[in-house]
Amino acid sequence: MERGGTRGFLPPFAHFATQAIHAGQEPEQWSSAAVVPPISLSTTFRQQAPGQHAGYEYSRSGNPSRNCLEKAVAALDGAKYCLAYASGLAATLNITHLLKAGDTIICMDDVYGGTNRYFRKAAVKMGLNVVFVDCSNVKCLEAAITPETKLVWIETPTNPTLKIIDIQACADAVHKHKDVLLAVDNTFMSAYFQRPLSLGADICMYSATKYMNGHSDVVMGLVSVNCDDLYERLKFLQNSLGAIPSPFDCYMCNRGLKTLPIRMKQHFHNALAVARFLESDSRVEKVIFPGLPSHPQHELIKRQCTGCPGMITFYIKGSLKHAATFLKNLKVFMLAESLGGYESLAEHPAIMTHSSVPKEDREALGISDTLVRLSVGLEDEEDLLKDLDQALKAAFAECKA
């Protein structure tokens, strides 16, 4: 990994590792001068006189542990503000509450299944209109915007087919229209590989459960913004809706950030090795990994990102039986939902993470019975490749018998 940039990608964001360790962590903010921020479990805080507090009054409204985390994430996103929530979907809910009945949301057609489910089955019941559009084609996005459009929601890379969306082009299209917000789900990339706000997005959100925490032991959402008014509106909703993370979870995620640069570099290294192995294997129909030159938007991701995460999808040759047998025979990769932890995971989107997406939509998006999604972890490269090879052998041996 070259210091000036990896394989033609953008150079790393300056001072990222230092900010991950020190931003928002100043020992001077604690009477004990603790180097590691303590966990503040208190739900309430003493006031010197009625209405005179030292910055905190009730833990839903603000908490020292959450404040530390929010400051750190804001720095890593190159943002002015960050807000933490109880989950990624809680963050999505809060953003959606910026809108009113009759407003329209344009959502990328290929998104996390939970986002699709929330917009399709919950948001519409609040009187919001939701249309799903292939935002990787900016002309499709432009054609879909109406006077009622108030929010455009994209994720890049998309989940699970890993399309890359030109954030700057989308921002330019969206901001031709007054009072339309562009939100980018940055979960797959993490702050280490992509900064949506610097590319023109109004909102950068995460399921911090994934790479930002990185240890598969916290469920959390994060939202970063630069606009003062937008922050105040979201801060009001954070307090009013109350979907906040616990102080302990804030401590855990804050700790996870300290190793984010090291983890993401290794995720990229291992994923590239896995993608190359799968692409050369005759038992695999197609590999989708933005870090490969074969990805149709490989040049785009190099223009807007500093690298690639550990997410790979591929089509195994054969049928559902081949895919299921492959997944059941994995030993190092674990058959489980979620992603972005230190451990390698594998799943079947059509049956697992995206089962709530209507079947006809799944088929149109390419989420077929032979599509497998991998979250490549931090294990030894050799062990990962051996595991994939033996599981592929087992799949074709059993299905042939």
PDB file of C-alpha atoms in Angstrom, residues 268-289 292 294 312-316 326 330 333 374 376 381-393 396:
ATOM      1  CA  PHE A 268      -9.002  -4.507   1.458  1.00  0.00           C
ATOM      2  CA  HIS A 269      -5.913  -6.717   1.218  1.00  0.00           C
ATOM      3  CA  ASN A 270      -7.809  -9.909   2.012  1.00  0.00           C
ATOM      4  CA  ALA A 271     -10.825  -9.045  -0.139  1.00  0.00           C
ATOM      5  CA  LEU A 272      -8.649  -8.390  -3.161  1.00  0.00           C
ATOM      6  CA  ALA A 273      -6.987 -11.784  -2.728  1.00  0.00           C
ATOM      7  CA  VAL A 274     -10.362 -13.517  -2.357  1.00  0.00           C
ATOM      8  CA  ALA A 275     -11.841 -11.699  -5.361  1.00  0.00           C
ATOM      9  CA  ARG A 276      -8.896 -12.642  -7.561  1.00  0.00           C
ATOM     10  CA  PHE A 277      -9.147 -16.267  -6.442  1.00  0.00           C
ATOM     11  CA  LEU A 278     -12.867 -16.457  -7.162  1.00  0.00           C
ATOM     12  CA  GLU A 279     -12.548 -14.669 -10.508  1.00  0.00           C
ATOM     13  CA  SER A 280     -10.064 -17.284 -11.690  1.00  0.00           C
ATOM     14  CA  ASP A 281     -12.172 -20.252 -10.497  1.00  0.00           C
ATOM     15  CA  SER A 282     -14.153 -22.175 -13.110  1.00  0.00           C
ATOM     16  CA  ARG A 283     -16.871 -22.993 -10.565  1.00  0.00           C
ATOM     17  CA  VAL A 284     -17.739 -19.306 -10.249  1.00  0.00           C
ATOM     18  CA  GLU A 285     -19.932 -17.593 -12.834  1.00  0.00           C
ATOM     19  CA  LYS A 286     -19.149 -13.970 -11.991  1.00  0.00           C
ATOM     20  CA  VAL A 287     -17.397 -11.946  -9.273  1.00  0.00           C
ATOM     21  CA  ILE A 288     -18.459  -8.441  -8.261  1.00  0.00           C
ATOM     22  CA  PHE A 289     -15.778  -6.497  -6.389  1.00  0.00           C
ATOM     23  CA  LEU A 292     -11.110  -5.477  -9.539  1.00  0.00           C
ATOM     24  CA  SER A 294     -13.360  -6.107 -14.233  1.00  0.00           C
ATOM     25  CA  ILE A 312     -17.628  -9.275  -2.345  1.00  0.00           C
ATOM     26  CA  THR A 313     -20.575 -10.816  -4.103  1.00  0.00           C
ATOM     27  CA  PHE A 314     -20.369 -13.624  -6.610  1.00  0.00           C
ATOM     28  CA  TYR A 315     -22.582 -15.959  -8.593  1.00  0.00           C
ATOM     29  CA  ILE A 316     -21.773 -19.617  -8.126  1.00  0.00           C
ATOM     30  CA  PHE A 326     -21.305 -24.157  -0.550  1.00  0.00           C
ATOM     31  CA  LEU A 330     -17.688 -23.189   4.907  1.00  0.00           C
ATOM     32  CA  PHE A 333     -16.270 -18.083   6.866  1.00  0.00           C
ATOM     33  CA  LEU A 374     -19.051 -12.366   1.473  1.00  0.00           C
ATOM     34  CA  VAL A 376     -14.062 -10.798   4.137  1.00  0.00           C
ATOM     35  CA  GLU A 381      -5.301 -14.913   3.487  1.00  0.00           C
ATOM     36  CA  GLU A 382      -4.180 -18.514   2.962  1.00  0.00           C
ATOM     37  CA  ASP A 383      -6.833 -19.874   5.318  1.00  0.00           C
ATOM     38  CA  LEU A 384      -9.589 -17.877   3.635  1.00  0.00           C
ATOM     39  CA  LEU A 385      -8.677 -19.129   0.171  1.00  0.00           C
ATOM     40  CA  LYS A 386      -8.418 -22.732   1.337  1.00  0.00           C
ATOM     41  CA  ASP A 387     -11.822 -22.510   2.978  1.00  0.00           C
ATOM     42  CA  LEU A 388     -13.467 -21.172  -0.164  1.00  0.00           C
ATOM     43  CA  ASP A 389     -11.799 -23.839  -2.278  1.00  0.00           C
ATOM     44  CA  GLN A 390     -12.901 -26.750  -0.087  1.00  0.00           C
ATOM     45  CA  ALA A 391     -16.475 -25.412   0.145  1.00  0.00           C
ATOM     46  CA  LEU A 392     -16.674 -25.058  -3.636  1.00  0.00           C
ATOM     47  CA  LYS A 393     -15.371 -28.621  -4.024  1.00  0.00           C
ATOM     48  CA  PHE A 396     -20.050 -29.524  -6.714  1.00  0.00           C
TER      49      PHE A 396
END
